[in-house]
PDB file of C-alpha atoms in Angstrom:
ATOM      1  CA  LEU A1286     105.711 105.436  76.646  1.00 81.00           C
ATOM      2  CA  CYS A1287     108.870 105.616  78.937  1.00 93.00           C
ATOM      3  CA  PRO A1288     109.748 102.317  80.599  1.00 96.00           C
ATOM      4  CA  HIS A1289     109.569 103.622  84.202  1.00 97.00           C
ATOM      5  CA  PHE A1290     106.665 102.416  86.426  1.00 98.00           C
ATOM      6  CA  HIS A1291     106.029 103.493  90.014  1.00 97.00           C
ATOM      7  CA  LEU A1292     103.897 100.791  91.339  1.00 96.00           C
ATOM      8  CA  SER A1293     103.294 101.607  94.799  1.00 94.00           C
ATOM      9  CA  MET A1294     103.273  98.493  97.255  1.00 96.00           C
ATOM     10  CA  GLN A1295     103.446  99.948 100.818  1.00 96.00           C
ATOM     11  CA  SER A1296     104.078  96.110 101.988  1.00 97.00           C
ATOM     12  CA  GLY A1297     104.303  92.382 100.721  1.00 97.00           C
ATOM     13  CA  CYS A1298     102.000  91.070 103.354  1.00 97.00           C
ATOM     14  CA  ASP A1299      98.121  90.813 102.230  1.00 97.00           C
ATOM     15  CA  SER A1300      97.058  91.260 106.084  1.00 95.00           C
ATOM     16  CA  VAL A1301      99.033  94.639 106.233  1.00 96.00           C
ATOM     17  CA  LEU A1302      97.719  95.941 103.322  1.00 96.00           C
ATOM     18  CA  ALA A1303      94.201  94.944 104.375  1.00 94.00           C
ATOM     19  CA  ARG A1304      94.847  96.894 107.917  1.00 91.00           C
ATOM     20  CA  MET A1305      96.009  99.978 105.865  1.00 92.00           C
ATOM     21  CA  ASN A1306      93.137  99.925 104.044  1.00 90.00           C
ATOM     22  CA  ARG A1307      94.521  99.088 100.770  1.00 92.00           C
ATOM     23  CA  LYS A1308      92.704  97.648  97.954  1.00 91.00           C
ATOM     24  CA  TYR A1309      94.829  95.363  96.103  1.00 93.00           C
ATOM     25  CA  ASP A1310      96.947  92.403  97.070  1.00 95.00           C
ATOM     26  CA  SER A1311     100.100  90.756  96.620  1.00 95.00           C
ATOM     27  CA  GLU A1312      98.771  88.358  94.217  1.00 96.00           C
ATOM     28  CA  ARG A1313      97.498  91.467  91.911  1.00 95.00           C
ATOM     29  CA  TYR A1314     100.818  93.493  92.358  1.00 96.00           C
ATOM     30  CA  TYR A1315     103.157  90.235  91.093  1.00 97.00           C
ATOM     31  CA  GLU A1316     100.682  90.115  88.266  1.00 97.00           C
ATOM     32  CA  SER A1317     101.210  93.611  87.191  1.00 96.00           C
ATOM     33  CA  VAL A1318     105.211  93.362  87.865  1.00 97.00           C
ATOM     34  CA  LYS A1319     104.860  89.980  85.718  1.00 97.00           C
ATOM     35  CA  LEU A1320     102.996  92.086  82.858  1.00 97.00           C
ATOM     36  CA  LEU A1321     105.553  94.737  82.547  1.00 97.00           C
ATOM     37  CA  ASN A1322     108.690  92.247  82.476  1.00 96.00           C
ATOM     38  CA  GLU A1323     106.765  90.737  79.692  1.00 97.00           C
ATOM     39  CA  ALA A1324     106.119  93.889  77.660  1.00 96.00           C
ATOM     40  CA  TYR A1325     109.471  95.609  78.310  1.00 95.00           C
ATOM     41  CA  GLU A1326     112.859  94.111  78.117  1.00 92.00           C
ATOM     42  CA  THR A1327     114.024  96.004  81.559  1.00 94.00           C
ATOM     43  CA  PRO A1328     111.344  97.958  82.991  1.00 97.00           C
ATOM     44  CA  GLY A1329     112.649 100.458  85.829  1.00 97.00           C
ATOM     45  CA  ILE A1330     110.048  99.767  88.432  1.00 98.00           C
ATOM     46  CA  THR A1331     110.147 101.583  91.561  1.00 98.00           C
ATOM     47  CA  THR A1332     107.763 101.666  94.535  1.00 98.00           C
ATOM     48  CA  ASP A1333     106.986 102.987  98.227  1.00 97.00           C
ATOM     49  CA  LEU A1334     107.680 100.843 101.057  1.00 98.00           C
ATOM     50  CA  ILE A1335     106.750 101.309 104.762  1.00 96.00           C
ATOM     51  CA  VAL A1336     108.422  99.362 107.709  1.00 97.00           C
ATOM     52  CA  GLY A1337     106.701  98.992 111.041  1.00 95.00           C
ATOM     53  CA  PHE A1338     103.137  99.419 110.305  1.00 95.00           C
ATOM     54  CA  PRO A1339     101.068  98.754 113.544  1.00 93.00           C
ATOM     55  CA  GLY A1340     101.290  95.127 114.240  1.00 91.00           C
ATOM     56  CA  GLU A1341     103.866  94.094 111.632  1.00 95.00           C
ATOM     57  CA  THR A1342     105.355  90.837 113.074  1.00 96.00           C
ATOM     58  CA  GLU A1343     108.615  89.482 111.471  1.00 97.00           C
ATOM     59  CA  GLU A1344     106.520  87.007 109.398  1.00 97.00           C
ATOM     60  CA  ASP A1345     104.800  90.112 108.009  1.00 97.00           C
ATOM     61  CA  PHE A1346     107.984  91.926 107.346  1.00 98.00           C
ATOM     62  CA  GLU A1347     109.533  88.973 105.645  1.00 98.00           C
ATOM     63  CA  GLN A1348     106.976  88.984 102.978  1.00 98.00           C
ATOM     64  CA  THR A1349     107.702  92.402 102.151  1.00 98.00           C
ATOM     65  CA  LEU A1350     111.692  91.642 101.968  1.00 98.00           C
ATOM     66  CA  SER A1351     110.706  88.633  99.908  1.00 97.00           C
ATOM     67  CA  LEU A1352     108.722  91.001  97.433  1.00 97.00           C
ATOM     68  CA  ALA A1353     111.994  93.504  97.464  1.00 98.00           C
ATOM     69  CA  GLU A1354     113.983  90.262  96.550  1.00 97.00           C
ATOM     70  CA  THR A1355     111.792  88.767  93.954  1.00 97.00           C
ATOM     71  CA  VAL A1356     110.585  92.079  91.700  1.00 97.00           C
ATOM     72  CA  ARG A1357     114.238  93.575  91.806  1.00 97.00           C
ATOM     73  CA  TYR A1358     113.387  97.412  92.089  1.00 98.00           C
ATOM     74  CA  ALA A1359     115.322  99.759  90.388  1.00 97.00           C
ATOM     75  CA  GLN A1360     114.622 102.117  93.311  1.00 97.00           C
ATOM     76  CA  ALA A1361     112.197 102.514  96.351  1.00 97.00           C
ATOM     77  CA  TYR A1362     111.102 105.131  98.497  1.00 97.00           C
ATOM     78  CA  THR A1363     111.691 103.399 101.903  1.00 97.00           C
ATOM     79  CA  PHE A1364     109.992 104.752 105.260  1.00 96.00           C
ATOM     80  CA  ILE A1365     109.498 104.050 108.794  1.00 95.00           C
ATOM     81  CA  TYR A1366     105.663 104.126 109.728  1.00 94.00           C
ATOM     82  CA  SER A1367     104.990 107.469 111.747  1.00 87.00           C
ATOM     83  CA  LYS A1368     101.717 107.970 113.635  1.00 81.00           C
ATOM     84  CA  ARG A1369      99.192 110.467 111.720  1.00 77.00           C
ATOM     85  CA  ALA A1370      96.649 111.901 113.887  1.00 76.00           C
ATOM     86  CA  GLY A1371      92.920 111.123 113.162  1.00 73.00           C
ATOM     87  CA  THR A1372      93.831 108.036 111.088  1.00 76.00           C
ATOM     88  CA  PRO A1373      92.702 104.774 112.241  1.00 76.00           C
ATOM     89  CA  ALA A1374      96.156 103.223 112.378  1.00 78.00           C
ATOM     90  CA  ALA A1375      97.248 106.005 114.796  1.00 74.00           C
ATOM     91  CA  GLU A1376      94.751 104.297 117.369  1.00 75.00           C
ATOM     92  CA  ILE A1377      96.311 100.872 117.200  1.00 79.00           C
ATOM     93  CA  ASP A1378      98.782 100.187 119.920  1.00 79.00           C
ATOM     94  CA  ASP A1379     101.844  98.618 118.812  1.00 82.00           C
ATOM     95  CA  PRO A1380     104.442  96.608 121.215  1.00 83.00           C
ATOM     96  CA  THR A1381     107.298  96.463 118.733  1.00 91.00           C
ATOM     97  CA  PRO A1382     110.440  98.020 119.892  1.00 93.00           C
ATOM     98  CA  HIS A1383     111.616 100.746 117.625  1.00 92.00           C
ATOM     99  CA  GLU A1384     114.965  98.860 117.687  1.00 96.00           C
ATOM    100  CA  VAL A1385     113.326  95.992 115.970  1.00 96.00           C
ATOM    101  CA  ILE A1386     111.836  98.368 113.493  1.00 96.00           C
ATOM    102  CA  LEU A1387     115.018  99.898 112.886  1.00 97.00           C
ATOM    103  CA  GLU A1388     117.111  96.724 112.671  1.00 98.00           C
ATOM    104  CA  ARG A1389     114.108  95.438 109.699  1.00 98.00           C
ATOM    105  CA  PHE A1390     114.130  98.745 108.042  1.00 98.00           C
ATOM    106  CA  ASN A1391     117.839  98.423 107.415  1.00 98.00           C
ATOM    107  CA  ARG A1392     117.691  94.889 106.057  1.00 98.00           C
ATOM    108  CA  LEU A1393     115.139  96.305 103.607  1.00 98.00           C
ATOM    109  CA  VAL A1394     117.297  99.273 102.760  1.00 98.00           C
ATOM    110  CA  LYS A1395     120.359  96.677 101.900  1.00 98.00           C
ATOM    111  CA  VAL A1396     118.214  94.917  99.636  1.00 98.00           C
ATOM    112  CA  ILE A1397     116.839  97.915  97.924  1.00 98.00           C
ATOM    113  CA  GLU A1398     120.626  99.249  97.506  1.00 98.00           C
ATOM    114  CA  THR A1399     121.556  95.906  96.163  1.00 98.00           C
ATOM    115  CA  THR A1400     119.245  95.699  93.429  1.00 98.00           C
ATOM    116  CA  ALA A1401     119.236  99.366  92.541  1.00 98.00           C
ATOM    117  CA  HIS A1402     122.864  98.973  91.767  1.00 98.00           C
ATOM    118  CA  GLU A1403     122.551  95.786  89.957  1.00 98.00           C
ATOM    119  CA  TYR A1404     119.786  97.365  87.913  1.00 98.00           C
ATOM    120  CA  ASN A1405     122.299 100.314  86.998  1.00 98.00           C
ATOM    121  CA  GLN A1406     124.702  97.831  85.857  1.00 98.00           C
ATOM    122  CA  GLY A1407     122.544  97.100  83.019  1.00 97.00           C
ATOM    123  CA  GLU A1408     123.326 100.879  81.333  1.00 97.00           C
ATOM    124  CA  LEU A1409     127.163 100.259  82.140  1.00 98.00           C
ATOM    125  CA  HIS A1410     128.793 100.855  79.014  1.00 98.00           C
ATOM    126  CA  THR A1411     125.807 101.953  76.891  1.00 98.00           C
ATOM    127  CA  VAL A1412     124.580 105.355  75.539  1.00 98.00           C
ATOM    128  CA  VAL A1413     121.400 106.325  77.812  1.00 98.00           C
ATOM    129  CA  PRO A1414     119.354 109.652  76.421  1.00 98.00           C
ATOM    130  CA  ALA A1415     118.940 111.848  79.366  1.00 98.00           C
ATOM    131  CA  LEU A1416     116.577 114.843  79.849  1.00 98.00           C
ATOM    132  CA  ILE A1417     118.403 117.772  80.998  1.00 98.00           C
ATOM    133  CA  GLU A1418     116.837 119.414  84.404  1.00 98.00           C
ATOM    134  CA  GLY A1419     119.658 121.496  85.299  1.00 97.00           C
ATOM    135  CA  THR A1420     123.196 120.983  87.055  1.00 97.00           C
ATOM    136  CA  SER A1421     124.388 118.599  89.823  1.00 96.00           C
ATOM    137  CA  LYS A1422     123.998 119.827  93.431  1.00 94.00           C
ATOM    138  CA  LYS A1423     127.502 119.404  93.938  1.00 94.00           C
ATOM    139  CA  ASN A1424     129.115 120.547  90.873  1.00 96.00           C
ATOM    140  CA  ASP A1425     127.127 123.357  88.658  1.00 95.00           C
ATOM    141  CA  ALA A1426     130.052 121.923  85.800  1.00 96.00           C
ATOM    142  CA  VAL A1427     128.095 118.539  85.757  1.00 98.00           C
ATOM    143  CA  LEU A1428     124.744 118.125  83.994  1.00 98.00           C
ATOM    144  CA  LEU A1429     121.796 116.404  85.703  1.00 98.00           C
ATOM    145  CA  GLY A1430     119.430 114.371  83.819  1.00 98.00           C
ATOM    146  CA  LYS A1431     116.850 111.878  83.938  1.00 98.00           C
ATOM    147  CA  SER A1432     116.679 108.626  81.647  1.00 98.00           C
ATOM    148  CA  PRO A1433     113.744 107.009  80.405  1.00 97.00           C
ATOM    149  CA  LYS A1434     114.035 104.459  83.390  1.00 97.00           C
ATOM    150  CA  ASN A1435     113.850 107.489  85.741  1.00 97.00           C
ATOM    151  CA  GLN A1436     117.418 106.981  86.517  1.00 98.00           C
ATOM    152  CA  THR A1437     119.468 110.049  87.624  1.00 98.00           C
ATOM    153  CA  VAL A1438     122.349 110.710  85.074  1.00 98.00           C
ATOM    154  CA  HIS A1439     125.765 113.101  85.275  1.00 98.00           C
ATOM    155  CA  ALA A1440     127.760 113.945  82.558  1.00 98.00           C
ATOM    156  CA  PRO A1441     130.012 117.164  82.254  1.00 98.00           C
ATOM    157  CA  ILE A1442     128.559 120.169  80.243  1.00 97.00           C
ATOM    158  CA  PRO A1443     129.838 119.911  77.020  1.00 96.00           C
ATOM    159  CA  GLU A1444     132.307 122.321  75.859  1.00 94.00           C
ATOM    160  CA  GLY A1445     130.723 125.350  73.946  1.00 95.00           C
ATOM    161  CA  TYR A1446     127.099 124.874  75.704  1.00 96.00           C
ATOM    162  CA  SER A1447     125.931 126.594  78.825  1.00 95.00           C
ATOM    163  CA  ILE A1448     123.367 124.738  80.839  1.00 96.00           C
ATOM    164  CA  ASP A1449     120.688 127.567  80.049  1.00 96.00           C
ATOM    165  CA  GLN A1450     121.050 126.055  76.310  1.00 96.00           C
ATOM    166  CA  LEU A1451     120.664 122.437  77.595  1.00 97.00           C
ATOM    167  CA  VAL A1452     117.730 122.236  80.124  1.00 98.00           C
ATOM    168  CA  GLY A1453     114.988 120.520  78.575  1.00 97.00           C
ATOM    169  CA  LYS A1454     116.813 119.120  75.757  1.00 98.00           C
ATOM    170  CA  ILE A1455     117.829 115.127  75.495  1.00 98.00           C
ATOM    171  CA  VAL A1456     121.033 114.543  75.587  1.00 98.00           C
ATOM    172  CA  ASP A1457     122.895 110.896  75.021  1.00 98.00           C
ATOM    173  CA  VAL A1458     125.401 109.954  77.574  1.00 98.00           C
ATOM    174  CA  ASP A1459     127.858 107.087  77.251  1.00 98.00           C
ATOM    175  CA  VAL A1460     127.611 105.818  80.848  1.00 98.00           C
ATOM    176  CA  ASP A1461     131.214 104.792  82.144  1.00 98.00           C
ATOM    177  CA  VAL A1462     129.934 104.547  85.745  1.00 98.00           C
ATOM    178  CA  ALA A1463     127.101 102.929  87.025  1.00 98.00           C
ATOM    179  CA  LYS A1464     126.501 103.564  91.123  1.00 98.00           C
ATOM    180  CA  THR A1465     123.549 102.720  93.039  1.00 97.00           C
ATOM    181  CA  TRP A1466     121.513 105.658  92.687  1.00 97.00           C
ATOM    182  CA  TYR A1467     122.956 107.242  89.537  1.00 98.00           C
ATOM    183  CA  LEU A1468     124.831 107.100  86.411  1.00 98.00           C
ATOM    184  CA  SER A1469     127.575 109.270  84.800  1.00 98.00           C
ATOM    185  CA  GLY A1470     129.570 109.516  81.772  1.00 98.00           C
ATOM    186  CA  SER A1471     129.929 112.018  78.661  1.00 98.00           C
ATOM    187  CA  VAL A1472     127.794 113.688  76.170  1.00 98.00           C
ATOM    188  CA  VAL A1473     128.165 112.216  72.914  1.00 97.00           C
ATOM    189  CA  GLY A1474     126.573 113.985  69.642  1.00 95.00           C
ATOM    190  CA  GLU A1475     124.365 116.580  69.593  1.00 95.00           C
ATOM    191  CA  PRO A1476     121.485 117.815  72.132  1.00 96.00           C
ATOM    192  CA  ARG A1477     118.044 117.239  70.717  1.00 95.00           C
TER     193      ARG A1477
END
């Protein structure tokens, strides 16, 4: 079992979750995170978070911000709420100005960027296995893979190999760069 866990949360505020018709609350969520942290040394916990659900107050948003700061996500998919025709939420009038929602969203993104960067620093100067999926979109001489924690990993294609020989294989990457959204280094040993 890989130590990556996507626990979708949407909001850190129980009243917002109830309005979203979610069947979980923050207490149950925090308990799940606690169990994962007890079972794994550094699990890669990711989530989905929505800012600006109709009626979300600053206090509601602060609970989501607190959740992100407490859990310290390895990565999060963050979204600004958009109405979907035919859903109950689309009928809720929300007087919150878009500028306020955007400012909150940017504050949340900063927290996620900080925790993701700090999380990836834990892999710096270690050897990380990566399942090779292909090449980087920016450079076809660079491998693109995923770590067991679902981190993006880059490394130059080792001499004597083609990408066709490596896709679907696991290579060990000696990480010498740990950025917010990826790790990079060089392949060590033989693919398996």
